[in-house]
Tab-separated table of C-alpha atoms in Angstrom:
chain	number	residue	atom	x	y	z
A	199	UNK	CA	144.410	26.860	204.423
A	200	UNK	CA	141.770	27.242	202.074
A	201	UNK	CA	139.061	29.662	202.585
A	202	UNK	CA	135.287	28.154	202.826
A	203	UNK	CA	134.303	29.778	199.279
A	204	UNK	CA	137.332	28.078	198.270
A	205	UNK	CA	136.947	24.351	199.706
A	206	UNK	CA	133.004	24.687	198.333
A	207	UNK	CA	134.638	25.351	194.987
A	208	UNK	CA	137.162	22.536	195.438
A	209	UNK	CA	133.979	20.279	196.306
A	210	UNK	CA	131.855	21.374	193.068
A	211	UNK	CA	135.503	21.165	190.853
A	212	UNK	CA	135.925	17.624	192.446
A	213	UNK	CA	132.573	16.351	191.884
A	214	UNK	CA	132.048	17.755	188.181
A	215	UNK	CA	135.248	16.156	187.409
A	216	UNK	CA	135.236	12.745	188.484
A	217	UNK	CA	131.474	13.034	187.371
A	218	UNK	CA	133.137	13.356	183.544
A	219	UNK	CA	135.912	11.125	183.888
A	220	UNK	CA	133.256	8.315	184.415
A	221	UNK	CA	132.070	9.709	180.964
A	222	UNK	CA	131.494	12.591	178.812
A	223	UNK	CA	128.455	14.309	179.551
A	224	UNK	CA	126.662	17.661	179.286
A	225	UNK	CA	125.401	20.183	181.525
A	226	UNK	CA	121.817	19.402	182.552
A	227	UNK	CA	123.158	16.155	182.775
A	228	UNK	CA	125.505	16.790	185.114
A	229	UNK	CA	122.994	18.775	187.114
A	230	UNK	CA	121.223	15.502	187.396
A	231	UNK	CA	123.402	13.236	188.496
A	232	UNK	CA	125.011	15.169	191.122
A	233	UNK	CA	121.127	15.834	192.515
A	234	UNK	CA	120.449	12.157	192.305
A	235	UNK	CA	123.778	10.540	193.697
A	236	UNK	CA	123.809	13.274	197.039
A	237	UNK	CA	119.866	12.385	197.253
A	238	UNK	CA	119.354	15.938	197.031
A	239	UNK	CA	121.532	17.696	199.006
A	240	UNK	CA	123.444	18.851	196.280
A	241	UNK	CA	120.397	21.355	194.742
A	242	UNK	CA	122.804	23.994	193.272
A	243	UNK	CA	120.746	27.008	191.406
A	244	UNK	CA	121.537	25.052	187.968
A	245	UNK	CA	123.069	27.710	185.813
A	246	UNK	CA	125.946	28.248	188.266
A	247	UNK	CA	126.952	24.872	187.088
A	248	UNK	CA	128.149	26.821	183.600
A	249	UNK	CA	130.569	29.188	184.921
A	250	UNK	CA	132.464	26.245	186.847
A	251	UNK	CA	132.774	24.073	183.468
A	252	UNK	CA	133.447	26.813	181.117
A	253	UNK	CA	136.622	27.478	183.602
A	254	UNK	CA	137.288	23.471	183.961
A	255	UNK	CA	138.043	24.242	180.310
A	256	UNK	CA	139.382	27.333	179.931
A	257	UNK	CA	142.264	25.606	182.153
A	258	UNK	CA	142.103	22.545	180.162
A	259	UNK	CA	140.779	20.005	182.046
A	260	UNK	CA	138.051	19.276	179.886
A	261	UNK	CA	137.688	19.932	176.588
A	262	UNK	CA	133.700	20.193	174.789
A	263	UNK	CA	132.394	19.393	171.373
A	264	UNK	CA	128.996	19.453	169.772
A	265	UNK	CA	126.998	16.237	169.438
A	266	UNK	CA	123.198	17.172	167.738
A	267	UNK	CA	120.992	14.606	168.905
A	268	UNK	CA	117.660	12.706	166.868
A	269	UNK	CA	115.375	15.972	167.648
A	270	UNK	CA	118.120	18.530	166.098
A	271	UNK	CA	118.945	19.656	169.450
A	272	UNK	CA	122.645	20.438	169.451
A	273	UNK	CA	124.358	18.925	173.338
A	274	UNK	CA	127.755	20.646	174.487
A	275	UNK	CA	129.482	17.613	175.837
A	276	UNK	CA	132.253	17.656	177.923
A	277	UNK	CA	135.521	15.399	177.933
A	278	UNK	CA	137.905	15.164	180.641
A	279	UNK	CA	141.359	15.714	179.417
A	280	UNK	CA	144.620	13.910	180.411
A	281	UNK	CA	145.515	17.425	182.685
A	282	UNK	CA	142.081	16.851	183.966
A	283	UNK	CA	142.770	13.472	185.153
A	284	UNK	CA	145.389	14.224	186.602
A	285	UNK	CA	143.982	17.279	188.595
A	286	UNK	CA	140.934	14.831	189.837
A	287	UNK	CA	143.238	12.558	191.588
A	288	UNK	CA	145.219	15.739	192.891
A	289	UNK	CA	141.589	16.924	194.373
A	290	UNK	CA	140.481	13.366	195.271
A	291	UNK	CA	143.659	13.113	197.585
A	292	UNK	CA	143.245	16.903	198.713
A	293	UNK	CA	139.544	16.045	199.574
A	294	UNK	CA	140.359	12.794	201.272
A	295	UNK	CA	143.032	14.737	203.793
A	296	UNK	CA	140.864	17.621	204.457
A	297	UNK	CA	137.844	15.093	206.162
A	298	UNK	CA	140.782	13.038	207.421
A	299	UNK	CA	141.769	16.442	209.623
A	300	UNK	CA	138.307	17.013	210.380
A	301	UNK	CA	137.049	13.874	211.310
A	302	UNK	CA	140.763	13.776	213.505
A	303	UNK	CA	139.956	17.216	215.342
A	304	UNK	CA	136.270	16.005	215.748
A	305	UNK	CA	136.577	12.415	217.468
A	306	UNK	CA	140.053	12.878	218.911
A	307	UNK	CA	140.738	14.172	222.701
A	308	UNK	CA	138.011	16.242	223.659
A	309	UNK	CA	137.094	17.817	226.786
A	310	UNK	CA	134.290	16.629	228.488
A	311	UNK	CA	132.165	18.608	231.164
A	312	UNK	CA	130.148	17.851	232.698
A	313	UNK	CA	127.506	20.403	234.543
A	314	UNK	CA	125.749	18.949	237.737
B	192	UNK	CA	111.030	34.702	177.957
B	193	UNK	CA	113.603	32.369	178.263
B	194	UNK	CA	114.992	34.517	175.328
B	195	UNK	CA	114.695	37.579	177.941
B	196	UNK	CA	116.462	35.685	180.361
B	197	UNK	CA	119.539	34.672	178.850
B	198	UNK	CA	119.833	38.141	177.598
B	199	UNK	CA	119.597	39.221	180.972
B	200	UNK	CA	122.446	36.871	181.593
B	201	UNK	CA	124.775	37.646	178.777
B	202	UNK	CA	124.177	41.161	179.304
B	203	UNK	CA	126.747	40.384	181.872
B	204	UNK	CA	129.528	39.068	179.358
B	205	UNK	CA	131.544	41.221	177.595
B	206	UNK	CA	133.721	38.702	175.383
B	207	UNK	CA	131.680	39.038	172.242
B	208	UNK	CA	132.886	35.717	170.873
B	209	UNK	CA	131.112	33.022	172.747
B	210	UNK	CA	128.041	34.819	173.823
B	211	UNK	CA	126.619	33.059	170.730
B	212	UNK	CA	128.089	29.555	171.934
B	213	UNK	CA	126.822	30.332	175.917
B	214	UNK	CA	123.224	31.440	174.447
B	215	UNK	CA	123.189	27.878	172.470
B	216	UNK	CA	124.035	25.750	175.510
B	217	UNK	CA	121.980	27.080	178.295
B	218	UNK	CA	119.346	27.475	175.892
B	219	UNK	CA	119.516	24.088	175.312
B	220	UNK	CA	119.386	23.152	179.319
B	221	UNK	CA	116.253	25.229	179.783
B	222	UNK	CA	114.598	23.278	177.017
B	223	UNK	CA	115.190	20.094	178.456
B	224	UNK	CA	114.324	21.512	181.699
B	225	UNK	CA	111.140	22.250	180.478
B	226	UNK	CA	110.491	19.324	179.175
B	227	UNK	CA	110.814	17.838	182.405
B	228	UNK	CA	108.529	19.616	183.776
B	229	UNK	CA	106.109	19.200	181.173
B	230	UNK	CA	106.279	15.477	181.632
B	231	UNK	CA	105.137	15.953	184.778
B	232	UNK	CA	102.017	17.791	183.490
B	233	UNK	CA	103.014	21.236	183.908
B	234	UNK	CA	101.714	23.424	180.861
B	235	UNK	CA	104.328	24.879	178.357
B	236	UNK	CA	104.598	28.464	180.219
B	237	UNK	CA	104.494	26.528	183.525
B	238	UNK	CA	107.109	24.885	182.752
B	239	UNK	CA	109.425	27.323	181.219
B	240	UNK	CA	108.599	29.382	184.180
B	241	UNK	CA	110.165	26.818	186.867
B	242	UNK	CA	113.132	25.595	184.587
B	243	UNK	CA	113.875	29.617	184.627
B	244	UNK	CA	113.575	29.674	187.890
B	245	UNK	CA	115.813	26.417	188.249
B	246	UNK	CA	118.517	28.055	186.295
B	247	UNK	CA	118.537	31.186	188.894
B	248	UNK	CA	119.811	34.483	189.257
B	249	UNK	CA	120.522	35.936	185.575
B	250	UNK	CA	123.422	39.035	187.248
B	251	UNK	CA	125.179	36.126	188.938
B	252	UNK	CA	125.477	33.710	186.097
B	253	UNK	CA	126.067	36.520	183.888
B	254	UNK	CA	129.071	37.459	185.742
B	255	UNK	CA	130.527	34.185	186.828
B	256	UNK	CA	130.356	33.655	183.040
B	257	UNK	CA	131.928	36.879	182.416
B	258	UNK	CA	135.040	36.377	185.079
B	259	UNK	CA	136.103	33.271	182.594
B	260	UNK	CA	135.252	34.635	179.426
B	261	UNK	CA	137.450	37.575	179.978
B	262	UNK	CA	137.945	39.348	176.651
B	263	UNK	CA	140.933	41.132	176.765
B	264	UNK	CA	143.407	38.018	176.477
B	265	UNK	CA	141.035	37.072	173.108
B	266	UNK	CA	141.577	40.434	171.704
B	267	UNK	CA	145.515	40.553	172.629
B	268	UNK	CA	145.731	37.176	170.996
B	269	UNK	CA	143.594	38.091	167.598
B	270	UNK	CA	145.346	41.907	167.612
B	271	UNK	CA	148.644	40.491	167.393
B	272	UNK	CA	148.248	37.750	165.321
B	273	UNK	CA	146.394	40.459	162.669
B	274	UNK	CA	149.707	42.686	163.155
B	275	UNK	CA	151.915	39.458	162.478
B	276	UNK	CA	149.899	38.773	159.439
B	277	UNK	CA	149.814	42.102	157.582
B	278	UNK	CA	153.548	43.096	158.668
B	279	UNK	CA	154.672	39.447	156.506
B	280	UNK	CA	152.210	40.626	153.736
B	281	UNK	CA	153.972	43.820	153.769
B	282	UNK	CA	157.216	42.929	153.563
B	283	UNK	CA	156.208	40.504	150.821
B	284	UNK	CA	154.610	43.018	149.235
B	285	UNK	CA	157.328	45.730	148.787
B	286	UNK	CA	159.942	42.761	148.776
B	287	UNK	CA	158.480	41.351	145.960
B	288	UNK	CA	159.816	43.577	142.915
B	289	UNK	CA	163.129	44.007	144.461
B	290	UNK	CA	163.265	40.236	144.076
B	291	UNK	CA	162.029	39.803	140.493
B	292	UNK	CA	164.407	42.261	139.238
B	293	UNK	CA	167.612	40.922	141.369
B	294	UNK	CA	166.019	37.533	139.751
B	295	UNK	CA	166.111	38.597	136.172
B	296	UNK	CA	169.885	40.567	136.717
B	297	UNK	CA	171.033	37.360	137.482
B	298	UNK	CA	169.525	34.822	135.100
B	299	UNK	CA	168.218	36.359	132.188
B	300	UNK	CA	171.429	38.297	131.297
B	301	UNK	CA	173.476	34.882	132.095
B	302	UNK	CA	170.790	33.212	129.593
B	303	UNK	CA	170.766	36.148	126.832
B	304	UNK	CA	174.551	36.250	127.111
B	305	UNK	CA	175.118	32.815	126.336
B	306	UNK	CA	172.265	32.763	123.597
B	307	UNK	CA	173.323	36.184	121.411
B	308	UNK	CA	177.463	34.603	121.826
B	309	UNK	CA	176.216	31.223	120.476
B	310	UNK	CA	174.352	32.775	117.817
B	311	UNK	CA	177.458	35.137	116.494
B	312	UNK	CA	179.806	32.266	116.561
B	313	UNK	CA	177.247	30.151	114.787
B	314	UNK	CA	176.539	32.643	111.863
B	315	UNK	CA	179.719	34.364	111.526
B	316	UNK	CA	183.620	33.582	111.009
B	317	UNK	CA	185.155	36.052	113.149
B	318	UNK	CA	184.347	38.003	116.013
B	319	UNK	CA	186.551	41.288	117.045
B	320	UNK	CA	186.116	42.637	120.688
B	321	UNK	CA	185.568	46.546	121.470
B	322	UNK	CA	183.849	48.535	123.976
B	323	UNK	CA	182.069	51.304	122.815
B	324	UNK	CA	179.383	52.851	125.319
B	325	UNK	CA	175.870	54.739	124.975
B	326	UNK	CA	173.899	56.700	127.778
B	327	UNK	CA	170.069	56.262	127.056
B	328	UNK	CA	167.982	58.064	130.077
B	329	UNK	CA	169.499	55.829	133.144
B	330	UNK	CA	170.772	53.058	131.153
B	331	UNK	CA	174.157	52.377	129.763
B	332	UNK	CA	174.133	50.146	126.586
B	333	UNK	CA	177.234	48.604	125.346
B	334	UNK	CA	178.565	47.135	121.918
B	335	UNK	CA	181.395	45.223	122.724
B	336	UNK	CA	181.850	42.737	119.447
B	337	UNK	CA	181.604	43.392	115.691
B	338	UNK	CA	181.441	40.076	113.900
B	339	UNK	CA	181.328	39.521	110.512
B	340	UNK	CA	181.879	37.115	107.556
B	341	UNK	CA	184.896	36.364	104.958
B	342	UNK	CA	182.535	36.063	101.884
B	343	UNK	CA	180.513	38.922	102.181
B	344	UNK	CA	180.359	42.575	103.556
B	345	UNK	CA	177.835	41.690	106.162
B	346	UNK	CA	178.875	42.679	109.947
B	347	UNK	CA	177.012	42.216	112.936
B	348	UNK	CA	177.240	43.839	116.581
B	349	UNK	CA	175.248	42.767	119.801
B	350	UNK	CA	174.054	45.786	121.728
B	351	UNK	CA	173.277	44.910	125.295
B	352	UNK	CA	171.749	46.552	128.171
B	353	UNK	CA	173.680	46.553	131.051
B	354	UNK	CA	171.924	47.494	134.560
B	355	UNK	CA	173.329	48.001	137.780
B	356	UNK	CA	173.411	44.729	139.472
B	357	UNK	CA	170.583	45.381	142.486
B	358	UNK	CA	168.621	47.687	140.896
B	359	UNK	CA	167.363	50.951	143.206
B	360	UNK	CA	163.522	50.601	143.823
B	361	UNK	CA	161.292	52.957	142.394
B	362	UNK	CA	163.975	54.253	140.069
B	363	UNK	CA	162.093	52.701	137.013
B	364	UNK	CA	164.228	52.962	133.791
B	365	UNK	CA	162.209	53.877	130.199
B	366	UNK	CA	163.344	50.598	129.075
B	367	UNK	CA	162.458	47.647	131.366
B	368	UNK	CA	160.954	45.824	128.683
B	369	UNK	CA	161.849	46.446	125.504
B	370	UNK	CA	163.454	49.258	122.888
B	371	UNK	CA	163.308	49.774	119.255
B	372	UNK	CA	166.543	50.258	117.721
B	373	UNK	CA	166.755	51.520	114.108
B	374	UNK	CA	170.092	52.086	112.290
B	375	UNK	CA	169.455	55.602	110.371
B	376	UNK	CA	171.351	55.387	107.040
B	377	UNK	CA	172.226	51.497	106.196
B	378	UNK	CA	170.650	48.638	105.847
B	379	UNK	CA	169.917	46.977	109.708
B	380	UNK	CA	168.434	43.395	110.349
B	381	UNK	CA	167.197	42.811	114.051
B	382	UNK	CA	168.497	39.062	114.015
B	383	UNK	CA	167.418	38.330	117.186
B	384	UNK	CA	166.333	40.064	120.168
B	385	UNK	CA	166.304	38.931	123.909
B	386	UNK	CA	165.591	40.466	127.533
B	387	UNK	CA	168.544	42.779	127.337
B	388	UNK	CA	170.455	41.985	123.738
B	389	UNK	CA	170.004	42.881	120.134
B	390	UNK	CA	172.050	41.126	117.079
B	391	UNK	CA	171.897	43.670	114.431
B	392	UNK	CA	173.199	42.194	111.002
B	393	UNK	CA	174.696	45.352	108.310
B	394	UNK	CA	174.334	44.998	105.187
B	395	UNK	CA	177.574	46.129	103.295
B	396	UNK	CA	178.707	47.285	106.971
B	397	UNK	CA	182.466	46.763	106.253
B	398	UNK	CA	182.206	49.880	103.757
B	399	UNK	CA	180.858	52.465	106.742
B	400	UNK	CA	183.034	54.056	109.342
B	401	UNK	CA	180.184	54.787	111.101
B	402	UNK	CA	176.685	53.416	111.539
B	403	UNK	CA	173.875	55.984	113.142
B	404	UNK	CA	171.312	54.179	115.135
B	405	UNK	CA	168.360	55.047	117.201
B	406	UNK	CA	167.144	53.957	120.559
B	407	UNK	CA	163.872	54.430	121.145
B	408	UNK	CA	161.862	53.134	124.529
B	409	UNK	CA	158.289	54.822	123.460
B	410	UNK	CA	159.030	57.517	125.913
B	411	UNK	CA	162.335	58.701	124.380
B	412	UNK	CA	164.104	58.530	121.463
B	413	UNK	CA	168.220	59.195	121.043
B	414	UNK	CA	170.336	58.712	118.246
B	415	UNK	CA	173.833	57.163	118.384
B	416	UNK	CA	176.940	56.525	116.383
B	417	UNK	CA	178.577	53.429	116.302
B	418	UNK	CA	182.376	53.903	115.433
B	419	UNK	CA	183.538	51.759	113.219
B	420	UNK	CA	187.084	53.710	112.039
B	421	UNK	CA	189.912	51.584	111.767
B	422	UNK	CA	188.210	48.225	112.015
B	423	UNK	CA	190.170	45.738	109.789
B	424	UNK	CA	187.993	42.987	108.551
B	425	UNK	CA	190.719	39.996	107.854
C-alpha cells in the first residue's frame, strides 16, 4: 500500500499525463488547465510542477522539444511517449481501484450508534 | 529579481548541464505569468512579484529539480565514453605505422619484384642466379642475378633490400626510403630504381672479377664487393 506522499504523487503523475496525451503542451500551460478543470482545487505552488515533468521524462514518458513562438519566446513542450501511454492507462486503472476500495470501505456495512 | 530567484533555485542543482535549459523554461513561465497579471492591471514589478510568488519556494524547487537531475550518472556516461574514445585513438595511433610498414612488406616488394624481373628479361638475353649478401647498418641487401647480353660486355645485377617481414617498431633502419649506390671503379648505370630494388647496368662488366660499390643512406656510407670470379658469360 502506497504511502499518502506517494498516492498524491500518483495523482499529480496521473493528471499531468493524461493532461499531455490529450496534446502536447508546456508547463504554465499545464498549470492552467489542471487549475481550471478541478475549479481550483488543484492550486499547486506552480514551480513544483517542473520537478514532476523533468522526471516524467527522465523515465521516458514524455519526451520535450523547443517550439519559439511569434514574440521569440522559446516554449518547452512536452510529448507523451508510447511508454507514457502506456503508464497512463496503468495509473488510470490504479486510480480507478484505489476510489473503488475507498468508496467500498466508506458506504459498505457500517456501524451505526446511536446515543439517546 | 526573477533573475535572483531562479538562481536561488538552481543554486540547488548540481548537474551543470541543464541548469542552462531549467533557467530557460521557468524563465519563460514567470514571463507569461507576469503577463497575466499585467493584463489584469497589475504594474510590471507587481506583477513579477506575484508570478514569483506563484512559482514558490526557490530551496524546494531547487532540490526536487536536483533529485532528477542527478549528475553523477551524466558524468559516468560522458567519462567513459571520453575513455572509449581516446583508448581507439590510441591504438590507432601507435597501430598505425606498424600497419603501413606490414603494408608496404607485402605489396611493394611483390610489385618491385615483378617490375625489376620484367625489366631484366626484357633488356637482356640471359639471366644467371647467385646469392651474394651485404650487411648495411640493420639491413641485409642481396644480389641474387647477374644478367647480361650476347653482343656486348654489358652485365646487369638487381640489388634488393630485403627486411624482416613484420618489421620491430621503433627500430628505424638508415634506409627506409631510399640509398645511393655508386660502383667505385667501373662504369655503373642506375637503370631503374624502385621501393627496395636497384638495376645497375656495367659497362664492360664481363672483363671485372669484381665490382666495388657503395651504399650510402645519408647517414652512412659502406663499401662492398660484388664477386664476380668464375662467372661464365655463354
Amino acid at each position: 500500500m502506497k504511502n499518502n506522499r506517494e498516492w498524491l504523487r500518483t495523482g499529480s503523475q496521473l493528471m499531468i499525463l493524461s493532461l499531455i496525451s490529450e496534446h502536447d503542451r508546456y508547463g504554465y500551460e499545464i498549470i492552467q488547465e489542471l487549475e481550471e478543470r478541478s475549479d481550483h482545487t488543484f492550486e499547486m505552488k506552480e514551480g513544483t510542477l517542473y520537478p514532476i515533468l523533468h522526471r516524467l521524462e527522465a523515465k521516458g514518458f514524455l519526451k520535450s522539444y523547443k517550439k519559439t513562438m511569434e514574440n521569440k519566446r522559446e516554449r518547452k513542450y512536452y510529448k507523451i511517449t508510447p511508454s507514457g501511454q502506456k503508464q497512463l492507462i496503468e495509473d488510470k486503472n490504479t486510480w480507478e481501484e484505489f476510489s473503488k476500495s475507498v468508496r467500498q470501505v466508506v458506504e459498505g456495512t457500517r456501524t451505526v450508534s446511536y446515543e439517546r | 529579481m526573477k533573475d535572483e530567484y531562479i538562481n536561488k533555485i538552481l543554486m540547488h542543482v548540481k548537474n551543470p548541464f541543464v541548469k542552462e535549459k531549467i533557467k530557460k523554461e521557468l524563465l519563460n513561465h514567470l514571463e507569461e505569468k507576469e503577463d497575466y497579471y499585467m493584463s489584469k492591471n497589475f504594474n510590471k514589478t507587481e506583477a513579477q512579484e506575484k508570478a514569483i510568488e506563484a512559482m514558490g519556494d526557490p530551496e524546494t524547487i531547487g532540490q526536487e529539480l536536483n533529485e532528477v537531475h542527478k549528475p553523477y550518472i551524466s558524468y559516468l556516461i560522458i567519462a567513459s565514453r571520453v575513455f572509449l574514445i581516446s583508448a581507439i585513438i590510441s591504438i590507432s595511433l601507435s597501430l598505425y605505422p606498424l600497419i603501413i610498414d606490414f603494408k608496404d612488406s607485402f605489396f611493394n616488394d611483390k610489385n618491385d619484384e615483378k617490375h625489376t624481373q620484367n625489366l631484366l628479361v626484357e633488356n637482356y638475353d640471359k639471366i644467371i642466379s647467385m646469392q651474394q649478401t651485404f650487411h648495411f647498418q640493420k639491413d641485409i641487401y642481396i644480389i641474387d642475378q647477374i644478367a647480361y647480353n650476347l653482343d656486348n660486355d654489358d652485365i646487369a645485377f638487381v640489388i634488393k633490400e630485403k627486411r624482416r617481414m613484420i618489421p620491430k617498431p621503433f627500430d628505424d633502419s638508415d634506409l627506409k626510403y631510399s640509398f645511393n649506390l655508386d660502383c667505385e671503379d667501373t662504369k655503373c648505370e642506375l637503370l631503374n630504381m624502385s621501393y627496395k630494388q636497384r638495376l645497375i647496368n656495367v659497362k664492360s662488366g664481363k672483363d671485372k672479377q669484381y665490382i666495388n660499390f657503395s651504399i650510402d643512406s645519408g647517414l652512412h656510407k659502406e663499401t662492398y664487393q660484388l664477386n664476380l670470379e668464375g662467372i661464365k658469360y655463354e
